[in-house]
Amino acid sequence: LVVDSSKFYYGWISAELQTSLDQARRVPVERARTAPLDDEPTVEEVRKLFEVLGIDLAAGYTDRDVIEIIRKALRARDPYE
């Protein structure tokens, strides 16, 4: 989306973007090299990846939930089809 700085929505969009950036945190993706994944990652590989990236999975996440994450990452449905 491109909005000229003289347009009405520019300030609003700028504030929204700044708020999003303020709420974000950096994910150290360079650490992902220490937790390689197979072409079809296992639950253990994915859990290790989240761990090395410093992303805590919810305490209630079961192996079935992790399998769903893998499925969506590898075979996401195209929303534009």
C-alpha atoms as a PDB file:
ATOM      1  CA  LEU A   1       0.000   0.000   0.000  1.00  0.00           C
ATOM      2  CA  VAL A   2       1.452   3.329  -1.023  1.00  0.00           C
ATOM      3  CA  VAL A   3       0.041   6.506   0.500  1.00  0.00           C
ATOM      4  CA  ASP A   4       1.475   9.913  -0.312  1.00  0.00           C
ATOM      5  CA  SER A   5       2.555  11.806   2.808  1.00  0.00           C
ATOM      6  CA  SER A   6       0.182  14.648   1.965  1.00  0.00           C
ATOM      7  CA  LYS A   7      -2.878  12.380   2.000  1.00  0.00           C
ATOM      8  CA  PHE A   8      -5.374  12.079   4.824  1.00  0.00           C
ATOM      9  CA  TYR A   9      -4.601   8.450   5.733  1.00  0.00           C
ATOM     10  CA  TYR A  10      -0.821   8.846   5.883  1.00  0.00           C
ATOM     11  CA  GLY A  11      -0.705   9.866   9.556  1.00  0.00           C
ATOM     12  CA  TRP A  12      -3.135   7.132  10.561  1.00  0.00           C
ATOM     13  CA  ILE A  13      -1.256   4.421   8.677  1.00  0.00           C
ATOM     14  CA  SER A  14       2.069   5.696   9.998  1.00  0.00           C
ATOM     15  CA  ALA A  15       0.775   5.534  13.589  1.00  0.00           C
ATOM     16  CA  GLU A  16      -0.573   1.995  13.033  1.00  0.00           C
ATOM     17  CA  LEU A  17       2.754   0.846  11.616  1.00  0.00           C
ATOM     18  CA  GLN A  18       4.713   2.430  14.457  1.00  0.00           C
ATOM     19  CA  THR A  19       2.444   0.795  17.041  1.00  0.00           C
ATOM     20  CA  SER A  20       2.957  -2.599  15.382  1.00  0.00           C
ATOM     21  CA  LEU A  21       6.718  -2.118  15.366  1.00  0.00           C
ATOM     22  CA  ASP A  22       6.691  -1.041  19.027  1.00  0.00           C
ATOM     23  CA  GLN A  23       4.806  -4.203  19.982  1.00  0.00           C
ATOM     24  CA  ALA A  24       6.999  -6.530  17.925  1.00  0.00           C
ATOM     25  CA  ARG A  25      10.052  -8.373  19.136  1.00  0.00           C
ATOM     26  CA  ARG A  26      12.992  -9.587  17.137  1.00  0.00           C
ATOM     27  CA  VAL A  27      13.165 -13.305  16.446  1.00  0.00           C
ATOM     28  CA  PRO A  28      16.809 -14.434  16.197  1.00  0.00           C
ATOM     29  CA  VAL A  29      16.360 -16.410  12.973  1.00  0.00           C
ATOM     30  CA  GLU A  30      20.120 -16.878  12.641  1.00  0.00           C
ATOM     31  CA  ARG A  31      19.838 -19.402  15.492  1.00  0.00           C
ATOM     32  CA  ALA A  32      17.660 -21.618  13.288  1.00  0.00           C
ATOM     33  CA  ARG A  33      20.853 -23.117  11.835  1.00  0.00           C
ATOM     34  CA  THR A  34      21.399 -24.864  15.167  1.00  0.00           C
ATOM     35  CA  ALA A  35      18.074 -26.711  14.829  1.00  0.00           C
ATOM     36  CA  PRO A  36      17.926 -28.066  11.276  1.00  0.00           C
ATOM     37  CA  LEU A  37      14.678 -29.501   9.956  1.00  0.00           C
ATOM     38  CA  ASP A  38      14.164 -32.440   7.627  1.00  0.00           C
ATOM     39  CA  ASP A  39      11.994 -32.019   4.532  1.00  0.00           C
ATOM     40  CA  GLU A  40       9.201 -33.487   6.650  1.00  0.00           C
ATOM     41  CA  PRO A  41      10.072 -32.171  10.137  1.00  0.00           C
ATOM     42  CA  THR A  42       9.335 -34.254  13.195  1.00  0.00           C
ATOM     43  CA  VAL A  43       7.521 -32.921  16.233  1.00  0.00           C
ATOM     44  CA  GLU A  44      10.797 -33.017  18.162  1.00  0.00           C
ATOM     45  CA  GLU A  45      12.630 -31.005  15.475  1.00  0.00           C
ATOM     46  CA  VAL A  46       9.941 -28.331  15.459  1.00  0.00           C
ATOM     47  CA  ARG A  47       9.827 -28.103  19.237  1.00  0.00           C
ATOM     48  CA  LYS A  48      13.631 -27.705  19.251  1.00  0.00           C
ATOM     49  CA  LEU A  49      13.414 -24.974  16.597  1.00  0.00           C
ATOM     50  CA  PHE A  50      10.908 -22.998  18.652  1.00  0.00           C
ATOM     51  CA  GLU A  51      13.133 -23.457  21.695  1.00  0.00           C
ATOM     52  CA  VAL A  52      16.311 -22.152  20.026  1.00  0.00           C
ATOM     53  CA  LEU A  53      14.366 -19.216  18.569  1.00  0.00           C
ATOM     54  CA  GLY A  54      13.139 -18.323  22.053  1.00  0.00           C
ATOM     55  CA  ILE A  55       9.493 -18.781  21.134  1.00  0.00           C
ATOM     56  CA  ASP A  56       7.532 -20.500  23.861  1.00  0.00           C
ATOM     57  CA  LEU A  57       4.754 -22.742  22.686  1.00  0.00           C
ATOM     58  CA  ALA A  58       1.695 -22.565  24.892  1.00  0.00           C
ATOM     59  CA  ALA A  59       1.923 -25.022  27.776  1.00  0.00           C
ATOM     60  CA  GLY A  60      -1.098 -26.906  26.498  1.00  0.00           C
ATOM     61  CA  TYR A  61       0.284 -27.505  22.997  1.00  0.00           C
ATOM     62  CA  THR A  62       0.229 -31.207  22.317  1.00  0.00           C
ATOM     63  CA  ASP A  63       2.124 -33.118  19.659  1.00  0.00           C
ATOM     64  CA  ARG A  64      -1.069 -32.961  17.600  1.00  0.00           C
ATOM     65  CA  ASP A  65      -0.926 -29.146  17.737  1.00  0.00           C
ATOM     66  CA  VAL A  66       2.695 -29.171  16.577  1.00  0.00           C
ATOM     67  CA  ILE A  67       1.756 -31.524  13.727  1.00  0.00           C
ATOM     68  CA  GLU A  68      -0.879 -28.973  12.684  1.00  0.00           C
ATOM     69  CA  ILE A  69       1.790 -26.226  12.674  1.00  0.00           C
ATOM     70  CA  ILE A  70       3.961 -28.423  10.439  1.00  0.00           C
ATOM     71  CA  ARG A  71       1.051 -29.176   8.118  1.00  0.00           C
ATOM     72  CA  LYS A  72       0.136 -25.517   7.744  1.00  0.00           C
ATOM     73  CA  ALA A  73       3.764 -24.520   7.176  1.00  0.00           C
ATOM     74  CA  LEU A  74       4.316 -27.121   4.468  1.00  0.00           C
ATOM     75  CA  ARG A  75       0.905 -27.390   2.856  1.00  0.00           C
ATOM     76  CA  ALA A  76      -0.926 -24.177   3.502  1.00  0.00           C
ATOM     77  CA  ARG A  77      -4.078 -23.698   1.500  1.00  0.00           C
ATOM     78  CA  ASP A  78      -3.823 -20.830  -0.969  1.00  0.00           C
ATOM     79  CA  PRO A  79      -6.486 -18.317   0.148  1.00  0.00           C
ATOM     80  CA  TYR A  80      -6.651 -16.905  -3.388  1.00  0.00           C
ATOM     81  CA  GLU A  81      -7.691 -20.130  -5.106  1.00  0.00           C
END
